[in-house]
PDB file of C-alpha atoms and ligand atoms in Angstrom:
ATOM      1  CA  MET D   1      -2.615  10.724  -6.872  1.00 95.00           C
ATOM      2  CA  ALA D   2      -1.491  10.566 -10.512  1.00 97.00           C
ATOM      3  CA  ARG D   3      -5.115  10.712 -11.701  1.00 97.00           C
ATOM      4  CA  GLN D   4      -5.810  13.622  -9.339  1.00 97.00           C
ATOM      5  CA  ARG D   5      -2.934  15.468 -10.990  1.00 97.00           C
ATOM      6  CA  GLY D   6      -4.489  14.924 -14.423  1.00 97.00           C
ATOM      7  CA  HIS D   7      -2.529  11.903 -15.678  1.00 98.00           C
ATOM      8  CA  GLU D   8      -3.773   8.717 -17.278  1.00 97.00           C
ATOM      9  CA  VAL D   9      -2.540   5.611 -15.482  1.00 97.00           C
ATOM     10  CA  ASP D  10      -1.936   2.036 -16.626  1.00 96.00           C
ATOM     11  CA  VAL D  11      -1.282  -0.403 -13.766  1.00 96.00           C
ATOM     12  CA  LEU D  12       0.781  -3.601 -13.955  1.00 96.00           C
ATOM     13  CA  CYS D  13       0.507  -6.182 -11.161  1.00 95.00           C
ATOM     14  CA  ALA D  14       2.984  -8.979 -10.447  1.00 96.00           C
ATOM     15  CA  ALA D  15       0.966 -11.533 -12.439  1.00 97.00           C
ATOM     16  CA  ASP D  16       1.001  -9.252 -15.540  1.00 95.00           C
ATOM     17  CA  ASN D  17       4.744  -8.761 -15.457  1.00 97.00           C
ATOM     18  CA  PRO D  18       6.867 -11.817 -14.527  1.00 97.00           C
ATOM     19  CA  GLY D  19      10.569 -10.944 -14.791  1.00 96.00           C
ATOM     20  CA  GLY D  20       9.705  -7.471 -16.135  1.00 97.00           C
ATOM     21  CA  SER D  21       8.372  -9.131 -19.329  1.00 97.00           C
ATOM     22  CA  ALA D  22       5.513  -6.623 -19.826  1.00 97.00           C
ATOM     23  CA  LEU D  23       7.898  -3.670 -19.991  1.00 97.00           C
ATOM     24  CA  THR D  24       8.375  -3.723 -23.764  1.00 97.00           C
ATOM     25  CA  ALA D  25       8.685  -0.762 -26.130  1.00 96.00           C
ATOM     26  CA  SER D  26       5.307  -1.537 -27.722  1.00 96.00           C
ATOM     27  CA  ARG D  27       3.452  -1.941 -24.409  1.00 96.00           C
ATOM     28  CA  LEU D  28       4.989   1.299 -23.142  1.00 97.00           C
ATOM     29  CA  SER D  29       4.605   3.294 -26.364  1.00 95.00           C
ATOM     30  CA  ASN D  30       1.978   5.640 -24.848  1.00 95.00           C
ATOM     31  CA  ILE D  31       3.605   5.810 -21.419  1.00 97.00           C
ATOM     32  CA  ALA D  32       5.696   8.849 -20.460  1.00 97.00           C
ATOM     33  CA  VAL D  33       7.221   7.475 -17.245  1.00 98.00           C
ATOM     34  CA  VAL D  34       7.095   4.109 -15.445  1.00 98.00           C
ATOM     35  CA  ILE D  35       6.723   4.303 -11.649  1.00 98.00           C
ATOM     36  CA  ASP D  36       7.969   1.250  -9.736  1.00 98.00           C
ATOM     37  CA  PHE D  37       6.906   0.466  -6.168  1.00 97.00           C
ATOM     38  CA  THR D  38       7.373  -3.316  -6.239  1.00 96.00           C
ATOM     39  CA  THR D  39       9.809  -5.612  -4.431  1.00 94.00           C
ATOM     40  CA  PRO D  40      13.611  -5.828  -4.117  1.00 92.00           C
ATOM     41  CA  ASP D  41      13.428  -9.003  -6.280  1.00 91.00           C
ATOM     42  CA  ALA D  42      11.332  -7.499  -9.074  1.00 97.00           C
ATOM     43  CA  VAL D  43      12.772  -4.007  -9.347  1.00 98.00           C
ATOM     44  CA  LEU D  44      16.049  -4.803 -11.127  1.00 98.00           C
ATOM     45  CA  GLU D  45      14.308  -6.741 -13.896  1.00 98.00           C
ATOM     46  CA  ASN D  46      11.847  -3.873 -14.229  1.00 98.00           C
ATOM     47  CA  ILE D  47      14.712  -1.371 -14.540  1.00 98.00           C
ATOM     48  CA  GLU D  48      16.341  -3.593 -17.182  1.00 98.00           C
ATOM     49  CA  GLY D  49      13.003  -3.778 -19.053  1.00 98.00           C
ATOM     50  CA  CYS D  50      12.615   0.021 -19.042  1.00 98.00           C
ATOM     51  CA  ALA D  51      16.232   0.466 -20.181  1.00 98.00           C
ATOM     52  CA  ARG D  52      15.604  -1.926 -23.123  1.00 97.00           C
ATOM     53  CA  ALA D  53      12.361  -0.112 -23.953  1.00 97.00           C
ATOM     54  CA  GLY D  54      14.048   3.314 -23.665  1.00 97.00           C
ATOM     55  CA  LYS D  55      11.542   4.479 -21.028  1.00 98.00           C
ATOM     56  CA  ASN D  56      12.121   6.861 -18.144  1.00 98.00           C
ATOM     57  CA  MET D  57      11.503   5.482 -14.691  1.00 98.00           C
ATOM     58  CA  VAL D  58      10.816   6.633 -11.129  1.00 98.00           C
ATOM     59  CA  VAL D  59      11.852   3.987  -8.588  1.00 98.00           C
ATOM     60  CA  GLY D  60      10.382   3.998  -5.080  1.00 96.00           C
ATOM     61  CA  THR D  61      11.249   0.389  -4.325  1.00 95.00           C
ATOM     62  CA  THR D  62      14.037  -0.028  -1.770  1.00 91.00           C
ATOM     63  CA  GLY D  63      16.435  -2.890  -1.010  1.00 90.00           C
ATOM     64  CA  TRP D  64      18.474  -2.795  -4.278  1.00 93.00           C
ATOM     65  CA  TYR D  65      20.991  -0.008  -3.570  1.00 91.00           C
ATOM     66  CA  ARG D  66      24.076  -2.261  -3.716  1.00 93.00           C
ATOM     67  CA  GLU D  67      23.363  -2.391  -7.446  1.00 97.00           C
ATOM     68  CA  ILE D  68      23.426   1.403  -7.880  1.00 96.00           C
ATOM     69  CA  PRO D  69      26.780   1.508  -9.772  1.00 98.00           C
ATOM     70  CA  ARG D  70      25.538  -1.109 -12.285  1.00 98.00           C
ATOM     71  CA  VAL D  71      22.131   0.564 -12.647  1.00 98.00           C
ATOM     72  CA  ARG D  72      23.695   4.008 -13.103  1.00 98.00           C
ATOM     73  CA  LYS D  73      25.763   2.634 -16.021  1.00 98.00           C
ATOM     74  CA  LEU D  74      22.744   0.851 -17.484  1.00 98.00           C
ATOM     75  CA  VAL D  75      20.755   4.111 -17.364  1.00 98.00           C
ATOM     76  CA  HIS D  76      23.539   6.121 -19.018  1.00 98.00           C
ATOM     77  CA  ASP D  77      24.155   3.447 -21.689  1.00 98.00           C
ATOM     78  CA  ALA D  78      20.414   3.270 -22.495  1.00 98.00           C
ATOM     79  CA  GLY D  79      20.099   7.077 -22.579  1.00 98.00           C
ATOM     80  CA  ILE D  80      17.042   7.065 -20.294  1.00 98.00           C
ATOM     81  CA  GLY D  81      16.177   9.022 -17.142  1.00 98.00           C
ATOM     82  CA  LEU D  82      15.886   7.267 -13.768  1.00 98.00           C
ATOM     83  CA  LEU D  83      15.052   8.998 -10.507  1.00 98.00           C
ATOM     84  CA  TYR D  84      15.052   6.991  -7.281  1.00 98.00           C
ATOM     85  CA  ALA D  85      14.353   7.684  -3.621  1.00 95.00           C
ATOM     86  CA  ALA D  86      14.306   5.712  -0.429  1.00 89.00           C
ATOM     87  CA  ASN D  87      11.544   8.091   0.528  1.00 91.00           C
ATOM     88  CA  PHE D  88       9.505  10.405  -1.693  1.00 95.00           C
ATOM     89  CA  SER D  89       7.989  12.490   1.088  1.00 94.00           C
ATOM     90  CA  VAL D  90       9.124  16.111   1.285  1.00 93.00           C
ATOM     91  CA  GLY D  91       8.976  15.858   5.100  1.00 94.00           C
ATOM     92  CA  VAL D  92      11.523  13.041   5.161  1.00 95.00           C
ATOM     93  CA  ASN D  93      13.819  14.926   2.819  1.00 94.00           C
ATOM     94  CA  LEU D  94      13.666  17.909   5.191  1.00 95.00           C
ATOM     95  CA  PHE D  95      14.366  15.458   8.018  1.00 96.00           C
ATOM     96  CA  PHE D  96      17.488  14.300   6.109  1.00 95.00           C
ATOM     97  CA  GLU D  97      18.760  17.895   6.108  1.00 94.00           C
ATOM     98  CA  ILE D  98      18.054  18.303   9.830  1.00 97.00           C
ATOM     99  CA  ALA D  99      19.948  15.027  10.402  1.00 97.00           C
ATOM    100  CA  LYS D 100      22.918  16.327   8.418  1.00 97.00           C
ATOM    101  CA  THR D 101      23.132  19.382  10.682  1.00 97.00           C
ATOM    102  CA  ALA D 102      22.428  17.399  13.848  1.00 97.00           C
ATOM    103  CA  ALA D 103      25.267  14.972  13.059  1.00 97.00           C
ATOM    104  CA  ALA D 104      27.557  17.648  14.570  1.00 96.00           C
ATOM    105  CA  ALA D 105      26.477  16.217  17.962  1.00 97.00           C
ATOM    106  CA  LEU D 106      28.747  13.225  17.255  1.00 97.00           C
ATOM    107  CA  ARG D 107      31.775  15.521  17.381  1.00 94.00           C
ATOM    108  CA  HIS D 108      30.840  16.418  20.956  1.00 94.00           C
ATOM    109  CA  GLU D 109      29.911  14.028  23.771  1.00 93.00           C
ATOM    110  CA  TYR D 110      27.009  12.323  22.011  1.00 98.00           C
ATOM    111  CA  SER D 111      26.571   8.821  20.656  1.00 98.00           C
ATOM    112  CA  GLY D 112      23.809   8.224  18.092  1.00 98.00           C
ATOM    113  CA  GLN D 113      21.304   5.550  17.108  1.00 98.00           C
ATOM    114  CA  ILE D 114      18.660   5.127  14.390  1.00 98.00           C
ATOM    115  CA  PHE D 115      15.336   3.396  15.027  1.00 98.00           C
ATOM    116  CA  GLU D 116      12.770   2.570  12.338  1.00 98.00           C
ATOM    117  CA  ARG D 117       9.263   1.117  12.644  1.00 98.00           C
ATOM    118  CA  HIS D 118       7.098  -0.215   9.818  1.00 97.00           C
ATOM    119  CA  HIS D 119       4.064  -2.452   9.256  1.00 96.00           C
ATOM    120  CA  ILE D 120       4.585  -6.205   9.518  1.00 96.00           C
ATOM    121  CA  HIS D 121       4.286  -6.742   5.736  1.00 94.00           C
ATOM    122  CA  LYS D 122       7.374  -4.721   4.852  1.00 90.00           C
ATOM    123  CA  LYS D 123       9.799  -7.058   3.063  1.00 84.00           C
ATOM    124  CA  ASP D 124      13.176  -5.348   3.615  1.00 86.00           C
ATOM    125  CA  ALA D 125      14.919  -4.406   6.868  1.00 93.00           C
ATOM    126  CA  PRO D 126      16.426  -2.023   7.695  1.00 95.00           C
ATOM    127  CA  SER D 127      14.263   0.371   5.682  1.00 94.00           C
ATOM    128  CA  GLY D 128      15.823   2.193   2.745  1.00 91.00           C
ATOM    129  CA  THR D 129      15.049   5.451   4.543  1.00 93.00           C
ATOM    130  CA  ALA D 130      16.987   4.334   7.633  1.00 96.00           C
ATOM    131  CA  VAL D 131      19.937   3.339   5.432  1.00 94.00           C
ATOM    132  CA  ALA D 132      19.791   6.740   3.689  1.00 92.00           C
ATOM    133  CA  LEU D 133      19.719   8.462   7.114  1.00 96.00           C
ATOM    134  CA  GLN D 134      22.703   6.394   8.243  1.00 97.00           C
ATOM    135  CA  ARG D 135      24.650   7.394   5.128  1.00 94.00           C
ATOM    136  CA  ILE D 136      23.822  11.092   5.554  1.00 95.00           C
ATOM    137  CA  VAL D 137      25.025  11.074   9.176  1.00 98.00           C
ATOM    138  CA  GLN D 138      28.143   9.117   8.207  1.00 98.00           C
ATOM    139  CA  ASP D 139      29.013  11.526   5.382  1.00 97.00           C
ATOM    140  CA  ALA D 140      28.598  14.455   7.799  1.00 97.00           C
ATOM    141  CA  SER D 141      30.414  12.977  10.820  1.00 97.00           C
ATOM    142  CA  GLY D 142      32.493   9.968   9.726  1.00 97.00           C
ATOM    143  CA  LYS D 143      30.527   7.772  12.174  1.00 97.00           C
ATOM    144  CA  GLU D 144      28.274   4.854  11.170  1.00 98.00           C
ATOM    145  CA  LEU D 145      25.238   4.641  13.446  1.00 98.00           C
ATOM    146  CA  GLU D 146      23.546   1.376  14.374  1.00 98.00           C
ATOM    147  CA  ILE D 147      20.015   0.868  12.962  1.00 98.00           C
ATOM    148  CA  THR D 148      17.367  -1.004  14.954  1.00 98.00           C
ATOM    149  CA  SER D 149      14.245  -2.145  13.033  1.00 98.00           C
ATOM    150  CA  PHE D 150      10.798  -2.912  14.448  1.00 98.00           C
ATOM    151  CA  ARG D 151       7.966  -4.504  12.438  1.00 97.00           C
ATOM    152  CA  GLU D 152       4.589  -4.031  14.074  1.00 96.00           C
ATOM    153  CA  GLY D 153       0.916  -3.510  13.233  1.00 96.00           C
ATOM    154  CA  ASP D 154       0.149  -1.105  10.419  1.00 95.00           C
ATOM    155  CA  VAL D 155       2.811   1.562  11.085  1.00 96.00           C
ATOM    156  CA  VAL D 156       3.193   3.526   7.808  1.00 95.00           C
ATOM    157  CA  GLY D 157       6.802   4.517   8.517  1.00 96.00           C
ATOM    158  CA  LEU D 158       8.479   6.022  11.576  1.00 97.00           C
ATOM    159  CA  HIS D 159      12.165   7.007  11.747  1.00 97.00           C
ATOM    160  CA  GLU D 160      13.996   8.262  14.825  1.00 98.00           C
ATOM    161  CA  LEU D 161      17.485   9.642  15.154  1.00 98.00           C
ATOM    162  CA  VAL D 162      18.538   9.777  18.802  1.00 98.00           C
ATOM    163  CA  PHE D 163      21.693  11.364  20.227  1.00 98.00           C
ATOM    164  CA  ASP D 164      22.648  10.481  23.778  1.00 98.00           C
ATOM    165  CA  SER D 165      25.155  12.217  26.077  1.00 97.00           C
ATOM    166  CA  PRO D 166      25.898  11.793  29.780  1.00 97.00           C
ATOM    167  CA  VAL D 167      23.672  14.798  30.546  1.00 97.00           C
ATOM    168  CA  ASP D 168      20.810  14.743  27.994  1.00 97.00           C
ATOM    169  CA  ARG D 169      19.208  13.208  24.914  1.00 98.00           C
ATOM    170  CA  ILE D 170      18.158  14.702  21.567  1.00 97.00           C
ATOM    171  CA  TYR D 171      15.257  13.018  19.734  1.00 98.00           C
ATOM    172  CA  LEU D 172      14.533  13.685  16.056  1.00 98.00           C
ATOM    173  CA  CYS D 173      11.555  11.837  14.631  1.00 98.00           C
ATOM    174  CA  HIS D 174       9.605  11.639  11.377  1.00 97.00           C
ATOM    175  CA  ASP D 175       6.262   9.819  11.552  1.00 97.00           C
ATOM    176  CA  ALA D 176       4.339   9.321   8.279  1.00 96.00           C
ATOM    177  CA  LYS D 177       0.553   9.486   8.843  1.00 96.00           C
ATOM    178  CA  SER D 178      -0.343   7.909   5.499  1.00 95.00           C
ATOM    179  CA  ARG D 179       1.191   6.940   2.154  1.00 93.00           C
ATOM    180  CA  ARG D 180      -0.148  10.080   0.506  1.00 94.00           C
ATOM    181  CA  GLY D 181       3.123  12.005   0.914  1.00 94.00           C
ATOM    182  CA  PHE D 182       5.090   9.211  -0.813  1.00 94.00           C
ATOM    183  CA  ALA D 183       2.599   9.016  -3.690  1.00 96.00           C
ATOM    184  CA  GLU D 184       2.530  12.750  -4.287  1.00 95.00           C
ATOM    185  CA  GLY D 185       6.341  12.957  -4.248  1.00 96.00           C
ATOM    186  CA  ALA D 186       6.632  10.066  -6.720  1.00 97.00           C
ATOM    187  CA  VAL D 187       4.110  11.568  -9.151  1.00 97.00           C
ATOM    188  CA  ARG D 188       5.719  15.004  -8.988  1.00 96.00           C
ATOM    189  CA  ALA D 189       9.090  13.313  -9.522  1.00 97.00           C
ATOM    190  CA  ALA D 190       7.683  11.603 -12.645  1.00 98.00           C
ATOM    191  CA  GLU D 191       6.478  14.978 -13.971  1.00 97.00           C
ATOM    192  CA  TRP D 192       9.958  16.432 -13.356  1.00 97.00           C
ATOM    193  CA  LEU D 193      11.697  13.452 -14.992  1.00 98.00           C
ATOM    194  CA  ALA D 194       9.525  13.144 -18.112  1.00 96.00           C
ATOM    195  CA  GLU D 195      11.815  15.188 -20.389  1.00 95.00           C
ATOM    196  CA  ARG D 196      15.138  14.499 -18.655  1.00 97.00           C
ATOM    197  CA  ARG D 197      17.943  11.949 -19.127  1.00 98.00           C
ATOM    198  CA  GLY D 198      20.364  10.730 -16.465  1.00 98.00           C
ATOM    199  CA  PHE D 199      20.493   9.116 -13.031  1.00 98.00           C
ATOM    200  CA  PHE D 200      18.994  11.204 -10.208  1.00 98.00           C
ATOM    201  CA  ASP D 201      18.490  10.906  -6.440  1.00 95.00           C
ATOM    202  CA  PHE D 202      15.285  12.615  -5.242  1.00 95.00           C
ATOM    203  CA  LYS D 203      17.086  14.150  -2.258  1.00 88.00           C
ATOM    204  CA  ASP D 204      19.195  16.204  -4.686  1.00 88.00           C
ATOM    205  CA  VAL D 205      16.264  17.462  -6.803  1.00 91.00           C
ATOM    206  CA  TRP D 206      13.098  17.643  -4.631  1.00 92.00           C
ATOM    207  CA  ARG D 207      13.420  21.399  -4.188  1.00 91.00           C
ATOM    208  CA  GLU D 208      13.069  21.880  -7.951  1.00 91.00           C
ATOM    209  CA  LEU D 209       9.729  20.025  -8.167  1.00 87.00           C
TER     210      LEU D 209
HETATM  211  N1  NAP F   1      10.342   5.547  -1.738  1.00 57.59           N
HETATM  212  C1  NAP F   1       9.232   5.684  -0.988  1.00 57.59           C
HETATM  213  O1  NAP F   1       8.767   6.803  -0.711  1.00 57.59           O
HETATM  214  C2  NAP F   1       8.518   4.438  -0.523  1.00 57.59           C
HETATM  215  C3  NAP F   1       7.327   4.517   0.185  1.00 57.59           C
HETATM  216  C4  NAP F   1       6.641   3.339   0.480  1.00 57.59           C
HETATM  217  C5  NAP F   1       7.188   2.113   0.107  1.00 57.59           C
HETATM  218  N2  NAP F   1       8.375   2.084  -0.535  1.00 57.59           N
HETATM  219  C6  NAP F   1       8.975   0.849  -1.040  1.00 57.59           C
HETATM  220  O2  NAP F   1       8.192   0.434  -2.140  1.00 57.59           O
HETATM  221  C7  NAP F   1       8.197  -0.992  -2.234  1.00 57.59           C
HETATM  222  C8  NAP F   1       6.755  -1.487  -2.228  1.00 57.59           C
HETATM  223  O3  NAP F   1       6.221  -1.260  -0.950  1.00 57.59           O
HETATM  224  P1  NAP F   1       4.737  -1.655  -0.586  1.00 57.59           P
HETATM  225  O4  NAP F   1       4.601  -1.470   0.870  1.00 57.59           O
HETATM  226  O5  NAP F   1       3.807  -0.947  -1.517  1.00 57.59           O
HETATM  227  O6  NAP F   1       4.776  -3.222  -0.917  1.00 57.59           O
HETATM  228  P2  NAP F   1       3.567  -4.200  -1.252  1.00 57.59           P
HETATM  229  O7  NAP F   1       2.320  -3.739  -0.600  1.00 57.59           O
HETATM  230  O8  NAP F   1       4.101  -5.569  -1.000  1.00 57.59           O
HETATM  231  O9  NAP F   1       3.342  -3.987  -2.807  1.00 57.59           O
HETATM  232  C9  NAP F   1       4.261  -4.465  -3.745  1.00 57.59           C
HETATM  233  C10 NAP F   1       3.531  -4.493  -5.067  1.00 57.59           C
HETATM  234  O10 NAP F   1       4.473  -4.842  -6.074  1.00 57.59           O
HETATM  235  C11 NAP F   1       3.778  -5.575  -7.028  1.00 57.59           C
HETATM  236  N3  NAP F   1       4.730  -6.355  -7.820  1.00 57.59           N
HETATM  237  C12 NAP F   1       5.601  -7.320  -7.406  1.00 57.59           C
HETATM  238  N4  NAP F   1       6.325  -7.780  -8.435  1.00 57.59           N
HETATM  239  C13 NAP F   1       5.910  -7.070  -9.536  1.00 57.59           C
HETATM  240  C14 NAP F   1       6.276  -7.068 -10.890  1.00 57.59           C
HETATM  241  N5  NAP F   1       7.216  -7.922 -11.385  1.00 57.59           N
HETATM  242  N6  NAP F   1       5.643  -6.235 -11.727  1.00 57.59           N
HETATM  243  C15 NAP F   1       4.685  -5.390 -11.277  1.00 57.59           C
HETATM  244  N7  NAP F   1       4.282  -5.331  -9.977  1.00 57.59           N
HETATM  245  C16 NAP F   1       4.896  -6.178  -9.131  1.00 57.59           C
HETATM  246  C17 NAP F   1       2.812  -6.427  -6.250  1.00 57.59           C
HETATM  247  O11 NAP F   1       1.760  -6.745  -7.100  1.00 57.59           O
HETATM  248  P3  NAP F   1       0.627  -7.858  -6.709  1.00 57.59           P
HETATM  249  O12 NAP F   1      -0.309  -7.108  -5.827  1.00 57.59           O
HETATM  250  O13 NAP F   1       0.056  -8.212  -8.011  1.00 57.59           O
HETATM  251  O14 NAP F   1       1.372  -8.974  -6.018  1.00 57.59           O
HETATM  252  C18 NAP F   1       2.388  -5.484  -5.132  1.00 57.59           C
HETATM  253  O15 NAP F   1       1.226  -4.774  -5.472  1.00 57.59           O
HETATM  254  C19 NAP F   1       9.049  -1.468  -1.058  1.00 57.59           C
HETATM  255  O16 NAP F   1      10.382  -1.666  -1.504  1.00 57.59           O
HETATM  256  C20 NAP F   1       8.990  -0.308  -0.077  1.00 57.59           C
HETATM  257  O17 NAP F   1      10.130  -0.245   0.754  1.00 57.59           O
HETATM  258  C21 NAP F   1       9.046   3.219  -0.859  1.00 57.59           C
END
């Protein structure tokens, strides 16, 4: 996707970059933005490497959000830009807004639940997207919904928000057909971030891309 949008790309695999060791100022001298879709174990060392190297970073990896306060400070102290998202697809970010409105159901006779399904190789559960959805509903309603995770086959990513009352049910569902939407969102986020400094959440800026 980055090449399709006219960018040059340098790829680092796990073996090239133990502990974030390849993310040095000299190695990154011709790089505008680092994009990280790795693992919850690797991502923090990669963020620390980019902060040391003074390089802006887009983070798609999930499973590290407890560290957000520390990372936010690291980003501000290093004077870099970091933009993260549990989900870089525009469709999911629209879904987040629908969920925020739909959370009003919890003030009536409805109870709510979140279900998420992903391929069997996914390392973290619940998904970062499900956690983001839970937080959005909680901020809007004061209620924390239970998340149920399923790992099966090659499901790209399916999230359901279900509200249940004694008389009916409301189903809201986002079903990713491929990873293309995530990739395009991440590359457009990198273009947006290239000249900026600060700590950003994609859900607050995707409309500007
Ligand atoms: N925000 C979003 O829109 C979005 C969308 C999809 C996935 N995700 C998240 O992105 C992450 C990756 O997901 P995935 O399904 O692509 O996982 P994956 O298939 O397991 O890929 C992880 C990749 O990370 C690489 N890696 C691990 N440690 C590394 C390091 N220290 N330096 C450089 N590369 C390293 C691995 O390289 P090797 O191949 O060399 O082992 C592997 O290619 C997960 O946290 C997932 O939840 C987010």
